[in-house]
Short mmCIF file of C-alpha atoms in Angstrom, two decimals:
data_model
loop_
_atom_site.label_atom_id
_atom_site.label_comp_id
_atom_site.label_asym_id
_atom_site.label_seq_id
_atom_site.Cartn_x
_atom_site.Cartn_y
_atom_site.Cartn_z
CA UNK A 514 0.91 8.79 -5.36
CA UNK A 515 -1.96 10.45 -7.77
CA UNK A 516 -1.56 11.76 -11.23
CA UNK A 517 1.72 10.43 -12.00
CA UNK A 518 2.66 10.27 -16.11
CA UNK A 519 4.57 7.04 -17.47
CA UNK A 520 8.11 7.79 -18.33
CA UNK A 521 7.92 8.31 -22.25
CA UNK A 522 11.62 9.06 -22.32
CA UNK A 523 12.93 6.13 -24.27
CA UNK A 524 16.79 5.89 -22.25
CA UNK A 525 15.39 6.06 -19.27
CA UNK A 526 15.62 3.05 -17.27
CA UNK A 527 11.57 3.76 -16.11
CA UNK A 528 10.71 3.90 -19.82
CA UNK A 529 7.53 2.76 -20.54
CA UNK A 530 6.01 2.24 -24.14
CA UNK A 531 3.01 3.83 -25.03
CA UNK A 532 1.71 0.51 -26.63
CA UNK A 533 2.30 -1.16 -22.58
CA UNK A 534 0.38 1.31 -21.07
CA UNK A 535 -1.25 3.81 -23.05
CA UNK A 536 -3.40 5.77 -20.53
CA UNK A 537 -1.76 9.42 -19.28
CA UNK A 538 -1.71 8.81 -15.60
CA UNK A 539 -1.22 5.85 -13.37
CA UNK A 540 -3.90 4.75 -11.43
CA UNK A 541 -3.54 5.63 -7.50
CA UNK A 542 -0.31 3.32 -5.91
CA UNK A 543 1.75 3.44 -2.95
CA UNK A 544 5.69 4.62 -3.88
CA UNK A 545 8.61 3.64 -1.27
CA UNK A 546 11.51 1.37 -0.49
CA UNK A 547 8.74 -0.25 1.38
CA UNK A 548 4.74 -1.19 1.85
CA UNK A 549 2.74 -3.57 3.24
CA UNK A 550 -0.60 -4.86 1.90
CA UNK A 551 -3.39 -7.00 3.96
CA UNK A 552 -3.86 -10.50 2.74
CA UNK A 553 -7.36 -9.39 1.86
CA UNK A 554 -5.34 -7.60 -0.69
CA UNK A 555 -2.01 -10.05 -1.26
CA UNK A 556 -4.23 -13.16 -1.76
CA UNK A 557 -6.58 -12.18 -4.52
CA UNK A 558 -3.48 -10.64 -6.49
CA UNK A 559 -1.38 -13.25 -5.82
CA UNK A 560 -3.58 -15.51 -7.22
CA UNK A 561 -4.64 -13.60 -10.01
CA UNK A 562 -1.40 -13.17 -11.04
CA UNK A 563 -0.52 -17.41 -10.71
CA UNK A 564 -3.80 -18.23 -12.67
CA UNK A 565 -3.14 -15.23 -15.76
CA UNK A 566 -6.41 -13.07 -14.86
CA UNK A 567 -4.22 -10.46 -14.54
CA UNK A 568 -1.56 -9.05 -17.15
CA UNK A 569 2.29 -8.65 -15.48
CA UNK A 570 3.23 -5.27 -15.99
CA UNK A 571 7.65 -5.23 -15.40
CA UNK A 572 8.54 -1.76 -15.79
CA UNK A 573 7.87 -0.47 -12.65
CA UNK A 574 7.09 -2.57 -9.52
CA UNK A 575 5.30 0.10 -7.50
CA UNK A 576 3.18 1.28 -9.68
CA UNK A 577 2.03 -2.28 -11.55
CA UNK A 578 0.73 -3.14 -7.81
CA UNK A 579 -1.41 -0.10 -8.60
CA UNK A 580 -2.63 -1.65 -11.67
CA UNK A 581 -3.24 -4.83 -10.81
CA UNK A 582 -5.71 -3.43 -7.58
CA UNK A 583 -7.49 -1.35 -10.66
CA UNK A 584 -7.82 -4.71 -12.75
CA UNK A 585 -8.63 -6.82 -9.79
CA UNK A 586 -11.80 -4.25 -8.85
CA UNK A 587 -12.88 -3.72 -12.14
CA UNK A 588 -13.47 -7.59 -12.07
CA UNK A 589 -15.04 -7.49 -9.00
CA UNK A 590 -12.29 -8.87 -6.97
CA UNK A 591 -11.62 -6.83 -4.80
CA UNK A 592 -13.72 -3.58 -3.39
CA UNK A 593 -12.17 -0.03 -3.78
CA UNK A 594 -13.12 2.56 -1.23
CA UNK A 595 -12.34 5.56 -2.65
CA UNK A 596 -10.97 8.60 0.29
CA UNK A 597 -9.32 11.00 1.34
CA UNK A 598 -5.74 9.39 2.02
CA UNK A 599 -3.32 12.06 3.46
CA UNK A 600 -4.65 11.97 7.07
CA UNK A 601 -3.76 7.69 6.48
CA UNK A 602 -0.45 8.30 5.03
CA UNK A 603 1.15 10.85 7.95
CA UNK A 604 4.85 11.39 6.75
CA UNK A 605 6.16 10.93 10.25
CA UNK A 606 4.63 8.05 11.88
CA UNK A 607 5.59 9.07 15.15
CA UNK A 608 4.63 12.20 14.96
CA UNK A 609 1.09 11.11 13.85
CA UNK A 610 0.97 9.31 16.77
CA UNK A 611 1.95 12.01 19.21
CA UNK A 612 -0.90 13.95 17.93
CA UNK A 613 -3.54 11.39 16.77
CA UNK A 614 -4.46 13.93 14.37
CA UNK A 615 -6.65 11.65 12.38
CA UNK A 616 -9.09 7.83 13.58
CA UNK A 617 -8.56 6.90 9.94
CA UNK A 618 -6.93 3.76 10.00
CA UNK A 619 -3.26 4.15 8.84
CA UNK A 620 -2.69 1.90 5.61
CA UNK A 621 0.92 3.41 5.20
CA UNK A 622 3.46 4.10 7.56
CA UNK A 623 6.47 6.47 7.07
CA UNK A 624 9.57 7.55 8.94
CA UNK A 625 9.14 4.63 11.89
CA UNK A 626 12.12 3.88 13.68
CA UNK A 627 13.22 0.41 12.92
CA UNK A 628 13.35 -1.05 16.49
CA UNK A 629 9.20 -0.52 16.27
CA UNK A 630 9.14 -2.98 13.41
CA UNK A 631 8.91 -5.77 15.58
CA UNK A 632 6.11 -4.58 16.99
CA UNK A 633 4.19 -3.53 14.47
CA UNK A 634 4.61 -7.19 12.59
CA UNK A 635 3.27 -8.78 15.48
CA UNK A 636 -0.17 -6.66 15.36
CA UNK A 637 -0.20 -7.83 11.85
CA UNK A 638 0.39 -11.03 12.91
CA UNK A 639 -2.16 -11.42 15.71
CA UNK A 640 -4.99 -9.94 13.49
CA UNK A 641 -3.76 -12.96 10.50
CA UNK A 642 -4.26 -15.62 13.51
CA UNK A 643 -7.64 -14.12 14.13
CA UNK A 644 -8.61 -14.15 10.63
CA UNK A 645 -7.60 -17.86 9.80
CA UNK A 646 -9.61 -18.92 13.16
CA UNK A 647 -12.30 -17.03 11.25
CA UNK A 648 -12.70 -14.59 13.54
CA UNK A 649 -14.36 -11.04 13.07
CA UNK A 650 -11.71 -8.23 14.03
CA UNK A 651 -13.71 -5.78 16.15
CA UNK A 652 -11.29 -2.82 15.83
CA UNK A 653 -8.95 -1.21 13.94
CA UNK A 654 -5.12 -1.88 14.42
CA UNK A 655 -3.76 0.33 16.57
CA UNK A 656 -0.17 0.45 15.27
CA UNK A 657 0.59 3.89 17.59
CA UNK A 658 0.46 1.49 20.68
CA UNK A 659 4.18 0.08 19.25
CA UNK A 660 5.14 4.12 19.83
CA UNK A 661 3.56 4.56 22.89
CA UNK A 662 4.90 1.19 23.77
CA UNK A 663 8.96 1.75 23.07
CA UNK A 664 8.59 4.75 24.34
CA UNK A 665 7.09 4.46 27.37
CA UNK A 666 9.68 1.56 28.50
#
């Protein structure tokens, strides 16, 4: 999400005091019931929170992750590369895979069949093992292969 304003309505459960967050808009963030962070983001984020190098933002969990990533980028702990995100965030995962409109790596998956989750997770686990063995992955994960496998068999 981009250009989202903090809620300043004191009677709303999502109220955020100006003193806590004085900016007009939140930085871009992923919004929804589920999203995943790669280890190269999750590890520095968790470490920075545990060590107190970034301040917790207890008001909105999804917004807080965007704030933490921005803080880590400012500290030089993460490299954030701006890019057009709409092609990497299709609203319908299966439709994206069927049309292959973009060769850009996906970083948000919406509307995927729960039966596909096991395949998606196994791809992530394989990548984690290669990173743990200090092997450099040679290509982007092809999450669409999970849709192709499920539909063909």
